[in-house]
JSON list of C-alpha atoms in Angstrom, two decimals:
[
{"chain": "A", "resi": 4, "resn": "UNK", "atom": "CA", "xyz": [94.60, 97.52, 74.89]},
{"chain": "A", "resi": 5, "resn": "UNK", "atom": "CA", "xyz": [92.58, 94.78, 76.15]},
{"chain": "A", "resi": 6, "resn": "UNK", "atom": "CA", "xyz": [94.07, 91.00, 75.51]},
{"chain": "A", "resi": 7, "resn": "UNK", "atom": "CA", "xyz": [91.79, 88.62, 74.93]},
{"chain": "A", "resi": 8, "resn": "UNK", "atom": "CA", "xyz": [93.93, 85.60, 73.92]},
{"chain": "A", "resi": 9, "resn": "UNK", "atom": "CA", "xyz": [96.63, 83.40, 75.67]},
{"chain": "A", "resi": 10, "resn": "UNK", "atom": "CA", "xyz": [98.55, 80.88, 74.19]},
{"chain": "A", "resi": 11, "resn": "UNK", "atom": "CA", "xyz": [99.45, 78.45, 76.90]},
{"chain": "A", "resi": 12, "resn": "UNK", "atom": "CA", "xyz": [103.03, 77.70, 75.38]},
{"chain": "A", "resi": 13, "resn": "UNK", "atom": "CA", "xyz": [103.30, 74.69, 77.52]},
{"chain": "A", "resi": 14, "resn": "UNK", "atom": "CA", "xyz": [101.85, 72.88, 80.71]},
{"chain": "A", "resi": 15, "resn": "UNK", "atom": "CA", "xyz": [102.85, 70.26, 83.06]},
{"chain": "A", "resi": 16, "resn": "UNK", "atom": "CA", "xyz": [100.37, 67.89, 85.57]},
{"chain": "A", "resi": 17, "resn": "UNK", "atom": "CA", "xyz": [102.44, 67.91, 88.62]},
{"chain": "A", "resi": 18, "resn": "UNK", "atom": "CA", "xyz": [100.63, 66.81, 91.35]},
{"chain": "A", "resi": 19, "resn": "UNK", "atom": "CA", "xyz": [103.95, 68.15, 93.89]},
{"chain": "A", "resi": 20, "resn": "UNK", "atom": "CA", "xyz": [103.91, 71.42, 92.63]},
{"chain": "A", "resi": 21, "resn": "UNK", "atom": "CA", "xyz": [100.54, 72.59, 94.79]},
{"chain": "A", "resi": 22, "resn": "UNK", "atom": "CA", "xyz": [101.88, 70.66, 97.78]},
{"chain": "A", "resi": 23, "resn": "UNK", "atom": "CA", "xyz": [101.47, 73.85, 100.03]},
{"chain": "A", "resi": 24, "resn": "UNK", "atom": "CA", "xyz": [105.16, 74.57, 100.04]},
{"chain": "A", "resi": 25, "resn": "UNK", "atom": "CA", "xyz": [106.37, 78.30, 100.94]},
{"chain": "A", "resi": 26, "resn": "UNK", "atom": "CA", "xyz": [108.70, 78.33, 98.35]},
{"chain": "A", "resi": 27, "resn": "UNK", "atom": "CA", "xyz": [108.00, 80.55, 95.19]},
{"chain": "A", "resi": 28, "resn": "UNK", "atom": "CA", "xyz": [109.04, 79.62, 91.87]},
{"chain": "A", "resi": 29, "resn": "UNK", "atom": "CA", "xyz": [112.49, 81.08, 91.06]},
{"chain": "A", "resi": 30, "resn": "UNK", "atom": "CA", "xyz": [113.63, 81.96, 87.66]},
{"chain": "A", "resi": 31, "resn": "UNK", "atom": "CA", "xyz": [117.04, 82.61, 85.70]},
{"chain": "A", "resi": 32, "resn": "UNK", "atom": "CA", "xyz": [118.85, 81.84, 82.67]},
{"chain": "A", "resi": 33, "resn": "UNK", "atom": "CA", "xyz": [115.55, 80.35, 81.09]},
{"chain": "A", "resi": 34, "resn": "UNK", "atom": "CA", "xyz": [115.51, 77.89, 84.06]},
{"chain": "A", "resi": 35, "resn": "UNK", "atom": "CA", "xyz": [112.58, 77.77, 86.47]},
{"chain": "A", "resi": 36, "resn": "UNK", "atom": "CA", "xyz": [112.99, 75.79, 89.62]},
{"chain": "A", "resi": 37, "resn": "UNK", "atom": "CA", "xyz": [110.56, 74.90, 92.16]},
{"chain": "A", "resi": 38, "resn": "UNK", "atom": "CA", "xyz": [110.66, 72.72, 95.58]},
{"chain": "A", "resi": 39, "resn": "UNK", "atom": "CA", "xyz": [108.54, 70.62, 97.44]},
{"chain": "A", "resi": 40, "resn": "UNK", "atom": "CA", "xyz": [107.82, 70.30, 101.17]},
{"chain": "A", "resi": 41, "resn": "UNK", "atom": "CA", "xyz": [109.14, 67.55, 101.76]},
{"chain": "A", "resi": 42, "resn": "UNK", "atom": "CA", "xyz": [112.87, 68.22, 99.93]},
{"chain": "A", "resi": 43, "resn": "UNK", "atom": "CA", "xyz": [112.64, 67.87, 96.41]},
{"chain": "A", "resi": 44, "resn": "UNK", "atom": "CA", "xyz": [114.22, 70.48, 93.84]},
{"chain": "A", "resi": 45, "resn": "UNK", "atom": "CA", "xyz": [112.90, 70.36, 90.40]},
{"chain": "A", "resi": 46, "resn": "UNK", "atom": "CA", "xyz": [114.13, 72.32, 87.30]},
{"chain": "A", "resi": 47, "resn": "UNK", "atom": "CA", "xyz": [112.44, 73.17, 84.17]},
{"chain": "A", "resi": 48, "resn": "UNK", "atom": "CA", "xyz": [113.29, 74.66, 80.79]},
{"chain": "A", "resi": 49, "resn": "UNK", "atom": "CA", "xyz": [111.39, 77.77, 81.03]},
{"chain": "A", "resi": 50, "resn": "UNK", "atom": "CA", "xyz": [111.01, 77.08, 76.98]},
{"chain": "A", "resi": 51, "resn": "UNK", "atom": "CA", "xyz": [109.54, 73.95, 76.46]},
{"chain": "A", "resi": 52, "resn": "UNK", "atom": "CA", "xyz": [108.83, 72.60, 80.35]},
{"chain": "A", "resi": 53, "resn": "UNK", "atom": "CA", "xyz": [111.06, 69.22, 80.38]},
{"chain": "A", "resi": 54, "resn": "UNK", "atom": "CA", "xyz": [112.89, 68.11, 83.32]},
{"chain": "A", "resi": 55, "resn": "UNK", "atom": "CA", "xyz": [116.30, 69.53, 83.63]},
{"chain": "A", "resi": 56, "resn": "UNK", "atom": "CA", "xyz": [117.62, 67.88, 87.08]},
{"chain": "A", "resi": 57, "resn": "UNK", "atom": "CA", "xyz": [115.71, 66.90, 90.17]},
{"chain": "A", "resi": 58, "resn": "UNK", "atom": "CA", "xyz": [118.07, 67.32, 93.42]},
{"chain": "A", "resi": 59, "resn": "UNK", "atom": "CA", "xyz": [116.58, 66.03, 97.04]},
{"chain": "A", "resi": 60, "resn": "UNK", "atom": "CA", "xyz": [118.02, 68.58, 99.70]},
{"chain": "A", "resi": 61, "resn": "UNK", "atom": "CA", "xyz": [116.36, 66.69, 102.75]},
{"chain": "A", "resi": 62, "resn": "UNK", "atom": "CA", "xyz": [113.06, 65.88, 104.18]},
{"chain": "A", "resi": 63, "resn": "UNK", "atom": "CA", "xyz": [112.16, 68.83, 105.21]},
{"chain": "A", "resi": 64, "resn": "UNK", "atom": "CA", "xyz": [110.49, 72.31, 102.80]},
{"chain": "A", "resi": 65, "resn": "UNK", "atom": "CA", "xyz": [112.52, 74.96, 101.26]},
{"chain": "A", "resi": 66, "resn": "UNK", "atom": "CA", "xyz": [111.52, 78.34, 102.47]},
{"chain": "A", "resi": 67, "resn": "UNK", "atom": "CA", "xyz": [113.01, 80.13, 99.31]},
{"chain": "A", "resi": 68, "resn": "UNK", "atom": "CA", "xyz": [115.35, 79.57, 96.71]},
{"chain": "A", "resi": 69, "resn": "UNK", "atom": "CA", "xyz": [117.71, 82.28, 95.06]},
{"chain": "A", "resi": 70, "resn": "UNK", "atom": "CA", "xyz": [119.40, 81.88, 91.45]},
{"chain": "A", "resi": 71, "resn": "UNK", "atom": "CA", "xyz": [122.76, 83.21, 91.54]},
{"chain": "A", "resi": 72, "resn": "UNK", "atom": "CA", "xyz": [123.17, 81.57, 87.53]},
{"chain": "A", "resi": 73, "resn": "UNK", "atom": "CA", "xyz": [120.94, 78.97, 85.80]},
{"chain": "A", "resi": 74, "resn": "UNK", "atom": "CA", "xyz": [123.25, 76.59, 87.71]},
{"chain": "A", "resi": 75, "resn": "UNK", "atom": "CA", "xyz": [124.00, 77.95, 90.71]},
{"chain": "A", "resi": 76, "resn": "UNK", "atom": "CA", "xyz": [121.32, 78.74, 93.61]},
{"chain": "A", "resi": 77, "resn": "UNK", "atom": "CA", "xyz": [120.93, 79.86, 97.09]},
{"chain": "A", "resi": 78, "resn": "UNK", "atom": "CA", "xyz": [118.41, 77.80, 99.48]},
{"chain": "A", "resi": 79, "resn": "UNK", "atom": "CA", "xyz": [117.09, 77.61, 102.88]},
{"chain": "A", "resi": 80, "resn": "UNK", "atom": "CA", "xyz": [115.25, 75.37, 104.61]},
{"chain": "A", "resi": 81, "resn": "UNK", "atom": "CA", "xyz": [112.48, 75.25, 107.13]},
{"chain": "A", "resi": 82, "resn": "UNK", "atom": "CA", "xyz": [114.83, 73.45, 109.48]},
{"chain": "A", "resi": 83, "resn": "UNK", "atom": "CA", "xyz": [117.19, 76.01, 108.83]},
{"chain": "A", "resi": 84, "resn": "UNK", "atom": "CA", "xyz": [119.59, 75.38, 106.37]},
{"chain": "A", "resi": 85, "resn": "UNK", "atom": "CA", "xyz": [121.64, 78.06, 103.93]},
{"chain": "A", "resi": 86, "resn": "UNK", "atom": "CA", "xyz": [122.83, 75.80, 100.85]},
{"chain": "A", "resi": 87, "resn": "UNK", "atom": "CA", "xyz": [124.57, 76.69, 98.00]},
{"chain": "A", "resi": 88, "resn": "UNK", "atom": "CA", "xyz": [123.38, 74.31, 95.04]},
{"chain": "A", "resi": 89, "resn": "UNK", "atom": "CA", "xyz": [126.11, 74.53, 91.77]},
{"chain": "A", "resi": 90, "resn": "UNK", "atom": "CA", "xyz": [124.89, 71.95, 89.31]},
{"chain": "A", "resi": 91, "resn": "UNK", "atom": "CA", "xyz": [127.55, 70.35, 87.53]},
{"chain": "A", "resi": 92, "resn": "UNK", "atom": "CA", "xyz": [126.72, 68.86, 83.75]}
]
């Protein structure tokens, strides 16, 4: 079958997300989290789009980011880093 509708369920003008970071979006637990190049961690409810938590890691880009839970994930960094991020409510 061919689809021929979207429904865009929700969208947010970030001017930081299409900074040219490496980083790809990661996903888990209905969270989506994406970083900036220049340090910045930003979380999102997957259903609706608002602002869960905003964490700055550095000055410097994250090469990727792995969820180990909604609140726990693995980073590096292009200066070479390996965090482990737990958010704590």
């Amino acid at each position: 079958a061919t689809i021929k509708t979207f429904d865009v369920r929700w969208k947010r003008e970030e001017l930081y997300v299409a900074d040219n970071n490496p980083c790809a979006i990661g996903c888990c637990g209905g969270v989506l989290a994406f970083a900036t190049r220049n340090g910045l961690i930003t979380a999102l409810d997957a259903a609706d789009g608002r602002t869960l938590w905003q964490y700055k890691i550095g000055n410097t880009g994250i090469n990727a980011m792995t969820p180990v839970s909604a609140t726990d994930w693995l980073l590096t960094t292009l200066d070479g880093l390996l965090v482990r991020l737990t958010i704590k409510k």
